Short mmCIF file of C-alpha atoms in Angstrom, two decimals:
data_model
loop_
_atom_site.label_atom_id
_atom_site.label_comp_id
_atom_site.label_asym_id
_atom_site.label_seq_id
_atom_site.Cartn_x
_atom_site.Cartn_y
_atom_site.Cartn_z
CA UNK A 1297 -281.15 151.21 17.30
CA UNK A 1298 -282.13 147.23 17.01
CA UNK A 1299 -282.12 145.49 20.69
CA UNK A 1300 -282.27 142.48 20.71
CA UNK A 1301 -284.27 141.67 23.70
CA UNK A 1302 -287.45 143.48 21.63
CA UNK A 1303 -286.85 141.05 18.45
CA UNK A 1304 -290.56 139.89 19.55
CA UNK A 1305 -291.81 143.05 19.39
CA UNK A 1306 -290.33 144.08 16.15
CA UNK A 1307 -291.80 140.46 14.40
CA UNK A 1308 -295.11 141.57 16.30
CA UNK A 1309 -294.85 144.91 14.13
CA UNK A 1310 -293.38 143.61 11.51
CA UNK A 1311 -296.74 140.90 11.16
CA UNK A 1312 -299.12 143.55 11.89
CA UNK A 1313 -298.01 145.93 9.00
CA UNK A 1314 -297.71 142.83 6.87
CA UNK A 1315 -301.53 141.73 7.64
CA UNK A 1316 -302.60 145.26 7.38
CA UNK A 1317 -300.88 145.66 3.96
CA UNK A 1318 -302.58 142.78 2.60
CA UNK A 1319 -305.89 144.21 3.16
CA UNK A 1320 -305.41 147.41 1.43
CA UNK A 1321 -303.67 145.24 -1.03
CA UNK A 1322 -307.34 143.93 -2.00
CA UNK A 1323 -308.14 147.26 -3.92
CA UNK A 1324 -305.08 149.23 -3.99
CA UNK A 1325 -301.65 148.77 -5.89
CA UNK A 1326 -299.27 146.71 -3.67
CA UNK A 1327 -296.44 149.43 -4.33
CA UNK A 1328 -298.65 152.62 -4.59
CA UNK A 1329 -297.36 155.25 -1.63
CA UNK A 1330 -301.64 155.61 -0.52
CA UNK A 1331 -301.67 151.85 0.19
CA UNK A 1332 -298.49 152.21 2.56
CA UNK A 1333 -299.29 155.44 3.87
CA UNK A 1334 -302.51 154.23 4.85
CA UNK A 1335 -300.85 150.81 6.02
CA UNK A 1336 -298.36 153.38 8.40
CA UNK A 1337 -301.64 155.39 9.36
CA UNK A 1338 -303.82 152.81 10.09
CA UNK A 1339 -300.89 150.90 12.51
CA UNK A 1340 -300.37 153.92 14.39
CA UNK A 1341 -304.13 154.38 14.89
CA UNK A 1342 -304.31 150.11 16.52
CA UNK A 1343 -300.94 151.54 18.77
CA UNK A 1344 -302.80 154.46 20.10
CA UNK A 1345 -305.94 152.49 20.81
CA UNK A 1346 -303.77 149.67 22.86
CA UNK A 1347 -302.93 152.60 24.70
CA UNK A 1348 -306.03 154.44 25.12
CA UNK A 1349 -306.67 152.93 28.85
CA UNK A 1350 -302.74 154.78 30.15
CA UNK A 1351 -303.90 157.66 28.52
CA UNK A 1352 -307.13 157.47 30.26
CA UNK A 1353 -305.58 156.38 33.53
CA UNK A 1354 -302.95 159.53 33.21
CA UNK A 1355 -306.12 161.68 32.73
CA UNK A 1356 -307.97 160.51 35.75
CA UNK A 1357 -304.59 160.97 37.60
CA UNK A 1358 -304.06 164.56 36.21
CA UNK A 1359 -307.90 164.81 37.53
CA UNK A 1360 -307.18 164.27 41.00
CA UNK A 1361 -303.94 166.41 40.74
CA UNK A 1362 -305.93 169.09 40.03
CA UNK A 1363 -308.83 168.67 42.65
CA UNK A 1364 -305.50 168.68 45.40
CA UNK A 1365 -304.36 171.78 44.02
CA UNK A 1366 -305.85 174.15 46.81
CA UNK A 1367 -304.19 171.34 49.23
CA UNK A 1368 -300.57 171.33 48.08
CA UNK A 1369 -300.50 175.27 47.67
CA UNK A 1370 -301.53 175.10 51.22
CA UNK A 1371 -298.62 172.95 52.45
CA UNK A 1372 -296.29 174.84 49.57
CA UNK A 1373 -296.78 177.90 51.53
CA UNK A 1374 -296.65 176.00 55.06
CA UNK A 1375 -293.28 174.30 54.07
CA UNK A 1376 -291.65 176.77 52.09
CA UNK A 1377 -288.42 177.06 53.70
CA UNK A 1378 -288.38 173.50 54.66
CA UNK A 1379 -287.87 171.53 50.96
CA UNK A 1380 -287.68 168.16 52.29
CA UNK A 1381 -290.61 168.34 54.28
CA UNK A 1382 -292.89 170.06 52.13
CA UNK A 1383 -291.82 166.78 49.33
CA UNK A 1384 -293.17 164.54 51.80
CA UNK A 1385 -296.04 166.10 52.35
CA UNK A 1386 -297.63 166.60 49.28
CA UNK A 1387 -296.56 163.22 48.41
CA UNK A 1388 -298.35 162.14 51.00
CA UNK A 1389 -301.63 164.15 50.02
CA UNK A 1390 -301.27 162.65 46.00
CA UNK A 1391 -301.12 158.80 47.61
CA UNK A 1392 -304.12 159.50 50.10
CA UNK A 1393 -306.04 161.39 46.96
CA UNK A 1394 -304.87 158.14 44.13
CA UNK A 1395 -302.96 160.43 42.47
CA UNK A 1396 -299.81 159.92 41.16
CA UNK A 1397 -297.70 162.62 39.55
CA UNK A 1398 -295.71 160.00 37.01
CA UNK A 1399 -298.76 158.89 35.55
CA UNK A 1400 -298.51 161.42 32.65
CA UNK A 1401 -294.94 159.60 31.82
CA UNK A 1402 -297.28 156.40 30.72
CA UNK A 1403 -298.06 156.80 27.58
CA UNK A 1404 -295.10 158.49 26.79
CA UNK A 1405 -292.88 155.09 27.88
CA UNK A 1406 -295.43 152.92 26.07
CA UNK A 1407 -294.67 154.42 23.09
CA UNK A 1408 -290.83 154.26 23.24
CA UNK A 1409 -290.46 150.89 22.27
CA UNK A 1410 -293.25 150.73 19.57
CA UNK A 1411 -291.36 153.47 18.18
CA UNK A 1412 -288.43 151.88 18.11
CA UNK A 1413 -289.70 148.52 16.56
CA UNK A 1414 -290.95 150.82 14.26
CA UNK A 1415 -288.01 152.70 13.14
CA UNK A 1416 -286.37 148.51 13.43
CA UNK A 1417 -288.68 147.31 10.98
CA UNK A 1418 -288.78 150.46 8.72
CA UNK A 1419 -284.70 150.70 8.62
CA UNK A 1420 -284.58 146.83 7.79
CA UNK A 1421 -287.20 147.54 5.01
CA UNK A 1422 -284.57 150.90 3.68
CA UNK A 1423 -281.58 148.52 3.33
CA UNK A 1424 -283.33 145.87 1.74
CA UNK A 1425 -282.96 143.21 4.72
CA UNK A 1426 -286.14 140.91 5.08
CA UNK A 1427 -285.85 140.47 8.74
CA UNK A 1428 -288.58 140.05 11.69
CA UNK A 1429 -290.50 137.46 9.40
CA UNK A 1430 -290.97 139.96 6.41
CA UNK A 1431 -291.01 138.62 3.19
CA UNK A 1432 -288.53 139.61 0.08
CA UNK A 1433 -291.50 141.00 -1.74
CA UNK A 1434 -292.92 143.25 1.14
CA UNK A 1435 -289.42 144.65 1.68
CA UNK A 1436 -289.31 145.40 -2.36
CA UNK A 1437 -293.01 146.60 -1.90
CA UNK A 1438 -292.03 149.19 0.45
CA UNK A 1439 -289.08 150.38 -1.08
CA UNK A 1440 -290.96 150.78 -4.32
CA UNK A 1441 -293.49 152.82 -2.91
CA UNK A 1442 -293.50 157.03 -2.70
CA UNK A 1443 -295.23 159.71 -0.89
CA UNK A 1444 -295.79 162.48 -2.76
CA UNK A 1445 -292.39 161.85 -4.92
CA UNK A 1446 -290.31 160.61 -1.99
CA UNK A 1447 -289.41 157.08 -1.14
CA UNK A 1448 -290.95 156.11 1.97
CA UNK A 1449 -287.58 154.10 3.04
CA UNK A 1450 -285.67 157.64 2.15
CA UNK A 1451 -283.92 159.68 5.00
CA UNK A 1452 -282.63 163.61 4.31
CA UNK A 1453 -279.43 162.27 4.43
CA UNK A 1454 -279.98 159.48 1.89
CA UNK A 1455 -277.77 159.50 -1.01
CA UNK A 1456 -278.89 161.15 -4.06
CA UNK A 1457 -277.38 157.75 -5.80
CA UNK A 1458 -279.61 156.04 -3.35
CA UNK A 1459 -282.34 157.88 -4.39
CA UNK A 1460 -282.55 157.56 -7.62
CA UNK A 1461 -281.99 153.53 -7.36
CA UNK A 1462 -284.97 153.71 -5.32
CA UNK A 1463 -286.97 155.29 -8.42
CA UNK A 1464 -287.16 158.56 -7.06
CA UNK A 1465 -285.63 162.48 -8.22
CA UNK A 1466 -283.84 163.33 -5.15
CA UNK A 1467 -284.61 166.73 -5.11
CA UNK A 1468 -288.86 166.44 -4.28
CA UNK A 1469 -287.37 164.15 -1.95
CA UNK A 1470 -285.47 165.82 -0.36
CA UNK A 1471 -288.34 169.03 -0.06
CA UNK A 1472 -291.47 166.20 0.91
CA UNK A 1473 -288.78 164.91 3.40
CA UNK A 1474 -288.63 168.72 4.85
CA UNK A 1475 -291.69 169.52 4.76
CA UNK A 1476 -292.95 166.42 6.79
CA UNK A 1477 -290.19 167.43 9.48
CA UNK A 1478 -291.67 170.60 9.61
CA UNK A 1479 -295.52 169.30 10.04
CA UNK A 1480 -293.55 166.76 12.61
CA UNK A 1481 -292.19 169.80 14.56
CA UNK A 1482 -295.02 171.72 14.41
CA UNK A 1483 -297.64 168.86 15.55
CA UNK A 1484 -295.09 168.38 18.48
CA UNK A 1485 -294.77 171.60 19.65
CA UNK A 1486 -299.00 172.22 19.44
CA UNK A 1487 -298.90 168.82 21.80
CA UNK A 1488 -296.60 169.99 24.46
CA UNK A 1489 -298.14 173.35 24.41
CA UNK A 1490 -301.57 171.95 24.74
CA UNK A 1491 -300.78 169.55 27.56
CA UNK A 1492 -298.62 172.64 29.55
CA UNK A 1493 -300.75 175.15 29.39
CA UNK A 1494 -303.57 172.72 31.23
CA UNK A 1495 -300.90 172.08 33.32
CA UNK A 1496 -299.99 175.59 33.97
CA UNK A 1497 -303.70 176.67 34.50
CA UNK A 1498 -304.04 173.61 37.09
CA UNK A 1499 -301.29 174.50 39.36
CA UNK A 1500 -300.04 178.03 38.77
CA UNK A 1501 -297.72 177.76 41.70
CA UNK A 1502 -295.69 174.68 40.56
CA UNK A 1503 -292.44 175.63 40.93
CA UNK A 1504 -291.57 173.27 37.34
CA UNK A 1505 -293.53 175.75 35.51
CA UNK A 1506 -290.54 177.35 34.11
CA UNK A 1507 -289.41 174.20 33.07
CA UNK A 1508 -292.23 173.07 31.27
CA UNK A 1509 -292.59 176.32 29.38
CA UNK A 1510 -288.57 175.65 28.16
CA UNK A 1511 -289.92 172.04 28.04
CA UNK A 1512 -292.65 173.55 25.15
CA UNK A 1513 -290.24 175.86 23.37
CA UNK A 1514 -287.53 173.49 22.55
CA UNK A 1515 -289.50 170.18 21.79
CA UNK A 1516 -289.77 171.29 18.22
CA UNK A 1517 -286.17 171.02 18.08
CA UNK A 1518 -286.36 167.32 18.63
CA UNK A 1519 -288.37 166.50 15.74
CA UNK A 1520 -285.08 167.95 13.97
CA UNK A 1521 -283.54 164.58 14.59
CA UNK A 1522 -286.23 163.00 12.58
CA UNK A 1523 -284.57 164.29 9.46
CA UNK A 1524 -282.44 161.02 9.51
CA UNK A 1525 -285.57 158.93 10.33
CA UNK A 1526 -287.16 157.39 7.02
CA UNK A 1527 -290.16 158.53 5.26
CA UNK A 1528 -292.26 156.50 6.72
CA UNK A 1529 -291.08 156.45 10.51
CA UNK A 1530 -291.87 160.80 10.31
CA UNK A 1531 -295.34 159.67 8.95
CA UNK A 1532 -296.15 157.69 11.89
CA UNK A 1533 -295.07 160.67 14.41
CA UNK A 1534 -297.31 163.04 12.83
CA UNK A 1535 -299.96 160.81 12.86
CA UNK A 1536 -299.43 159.87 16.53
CA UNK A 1537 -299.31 163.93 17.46
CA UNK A 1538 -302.35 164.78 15.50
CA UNK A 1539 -304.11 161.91 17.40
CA UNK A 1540 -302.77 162.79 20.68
CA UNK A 1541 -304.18 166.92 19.84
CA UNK A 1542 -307.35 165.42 18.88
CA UNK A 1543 -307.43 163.12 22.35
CA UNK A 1544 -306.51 165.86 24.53
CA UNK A 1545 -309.09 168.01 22.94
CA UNK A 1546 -311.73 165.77 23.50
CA UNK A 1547 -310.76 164.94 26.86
CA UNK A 1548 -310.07 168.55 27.98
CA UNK A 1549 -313.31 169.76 26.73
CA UNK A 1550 -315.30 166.69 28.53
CA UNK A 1551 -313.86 167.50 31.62
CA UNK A 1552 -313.14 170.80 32.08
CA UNK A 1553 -310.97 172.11 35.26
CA UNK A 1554 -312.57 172.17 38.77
CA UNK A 1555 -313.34 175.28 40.40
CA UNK A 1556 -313.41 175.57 44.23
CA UNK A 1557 -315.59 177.55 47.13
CA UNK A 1558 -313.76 179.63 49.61
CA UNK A 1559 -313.14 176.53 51.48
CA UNK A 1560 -310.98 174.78 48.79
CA UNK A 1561 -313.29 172.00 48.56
CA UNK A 1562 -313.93 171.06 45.02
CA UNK A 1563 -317.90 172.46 42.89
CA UNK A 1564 -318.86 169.63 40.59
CA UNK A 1565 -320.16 171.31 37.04
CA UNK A 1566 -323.37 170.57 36.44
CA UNK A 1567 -323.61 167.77 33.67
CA UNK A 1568 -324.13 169.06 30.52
CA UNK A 1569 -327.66 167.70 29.31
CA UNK A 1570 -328.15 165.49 26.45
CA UNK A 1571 -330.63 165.03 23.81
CA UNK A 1572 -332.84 163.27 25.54
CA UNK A 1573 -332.54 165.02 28.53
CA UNK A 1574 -333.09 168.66 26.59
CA UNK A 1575 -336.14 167.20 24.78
CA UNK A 1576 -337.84 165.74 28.04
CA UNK A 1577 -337.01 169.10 30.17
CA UNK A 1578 -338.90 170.70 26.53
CA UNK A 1579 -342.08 168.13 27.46
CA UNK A 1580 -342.18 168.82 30.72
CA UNK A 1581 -341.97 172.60 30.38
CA UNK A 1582 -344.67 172.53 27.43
CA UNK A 1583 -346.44 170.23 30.33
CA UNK A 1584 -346.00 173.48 33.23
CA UNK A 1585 -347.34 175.80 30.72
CA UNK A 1586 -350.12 174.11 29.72
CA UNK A 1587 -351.02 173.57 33.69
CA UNK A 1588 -350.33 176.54 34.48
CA UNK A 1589 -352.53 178.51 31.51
CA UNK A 1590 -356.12 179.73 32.43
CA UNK A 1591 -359.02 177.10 31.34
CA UNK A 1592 -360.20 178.18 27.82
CA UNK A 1593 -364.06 178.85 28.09
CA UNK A 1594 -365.69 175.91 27.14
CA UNK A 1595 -367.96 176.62 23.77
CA UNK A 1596 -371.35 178.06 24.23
CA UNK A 1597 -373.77 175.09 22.66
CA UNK A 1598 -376.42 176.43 20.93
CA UNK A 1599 -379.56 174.06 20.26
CA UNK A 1600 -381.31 175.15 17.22
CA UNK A 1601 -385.56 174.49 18.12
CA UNK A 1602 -387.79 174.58 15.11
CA UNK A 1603 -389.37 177.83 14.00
CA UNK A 1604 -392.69 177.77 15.04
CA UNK A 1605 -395.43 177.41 12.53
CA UNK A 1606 -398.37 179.81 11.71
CA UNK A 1607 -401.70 177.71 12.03
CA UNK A 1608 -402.45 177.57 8.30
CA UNK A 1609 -399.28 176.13 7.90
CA UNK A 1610 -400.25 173.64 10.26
CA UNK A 1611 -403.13 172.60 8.99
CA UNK A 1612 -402.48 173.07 5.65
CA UNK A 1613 -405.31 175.31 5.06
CA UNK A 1614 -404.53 178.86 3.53
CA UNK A 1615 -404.34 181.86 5.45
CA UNK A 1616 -406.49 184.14 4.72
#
């Protein structure tokens, strides 16, 4: 899957994983599997961040998809026998709102080709090829190196021969290599779900509904095809799902779903306090309770005088 017009991009990789092995090459084993898992891990972590402002710009989009909701049910129902014009009209409501309905195709494109310079680099790395400005001992590096037992270069459909010139018994192979597919298929299907569902509780009308719940149902199947991806290349997608779960999550529970009054326009939550905020609202309670308590009696002083004296003691004389 090597085009040629991304050779840029796949050196760009290809220098990145290099720097970011040397590093971990400071205090771990050059060919240990942790250094390049974590070398795989911590790439995919610097891709997601490079596109953490699409996935915060397909957010803000989904936003304002959501606060037109009432809106396009309205002109859903109005135009319902009239397809065409009922397209242009809520297309017309999403460009006078800023929203676009493609935005949540963004980071989905922007991944496609760092996926494929990944699977470039990783495939040239399986077959021994030190291409894209890789060094001969990187390439050896990686091919030395296992996960749990399996070569990270190793595909299901490796040879056993293969294998077992890459150092490796091809039978854990073979079981690590299913068992990531499985954690692959299963982190893919928990991120469609997640992302439909919202979608589904946004606009319950949209008439793609059914179509996004086949959408969530067979996506697992497509991580099937990863079974001829290498080691390595599966790593990365389960480390970009379990980071896109964990984004959604936090997103999602930051900004929960608008509700609406009776007149469709949109009730803001109140902002959920802070810290700081909790601890001054504390103060100035303590403050209103303190105001508003009765005086406490101030304390009666009492002024001891001196005992007076009999006259003999006075004098000094003795009573008689």
């Amino acid at each position: 899957m090597e085009l040629s017009w991304l050779n840029w991009l796949y050196t760009a990789v290809a220098a990145v994983i290099t720097w970011i092995h040397q590093g971990y090459s400071t205090f771990l084993a050059e060919d240990s599997g942790l250094n390049w898992a974590l070398t795989i891990i911590t790439l995919t972590v610097l891709m997601r961040l490079l596109i953490f402002p699409l996935f915060m710009k397909q957010m803000r989009s989904s936003r304002k998809m959501q606060e037109l909701a009432p809106r396009v049910q309205e002109l859903r129902k109005k135009y319902k026998n009239d397809k065409q014009r009922m397209n242009q009209e809520v297309m017309r409501v999403y460009q006078e709102g800023g929203a676009n309905p493609l935005g949540g195709c963004l980071p989905l494109v922007a991944q496609f080709p760092i996926f494929i310079s990944m699977f470039t680099v990783l495939n040239a790395m399986a077959h021994g090829d030190p291409k894209f400005g890789m060094s001969q001992e990187l390439v050896d590096s990686a091919r030395s190196a296992h996960i749990f037992g399996a070569p990270i270069p190793a595909t299901f459909f490796t040879s056993d021969a293969d294998i077992i010139k890459l150092g490796a018994d091809p039978v854990i192979s073979k079981i690590v290599l299913v068992i990531f597919v499985a954690i692959s298929s299963l982190t893919t299907f928990l991120t469609v779900r997640q992302s439909v569902q919202r979608s589904m509780a946004q606009m319950p009308d949209n008439p793609m509904v059914q179509q996004q719940k086949i959408l969530m149902y067979i996506s697992p199947l497509f991580a099937v095809f990863s079974l001829n991806f290498p080691l390595g290349l599966i790593l990365y997608w389960v480390t970009t799902n379990l980071w896109t779960l964990g984004q959604q999550h936090w997103f999602y529970s930051r900004h929960p779903m608008p509700t609406f009054d009776a007149k469709g326009n949109v009730i803001e939550p109140e902002p959920k306090p802070g810290l700081i905020t909790k601890l001054r609202s504390r103060g100035k309670a303590d403050v209103e309770v303190e105001q508003d308590a009765p005086p406490s009696p101030e304390p009666k002083v009492v002024r001891q005088q001196p005992t007076r004296q009999s006259r003999s003691k006075r004098t000094g004389t003795k009573k008689t």
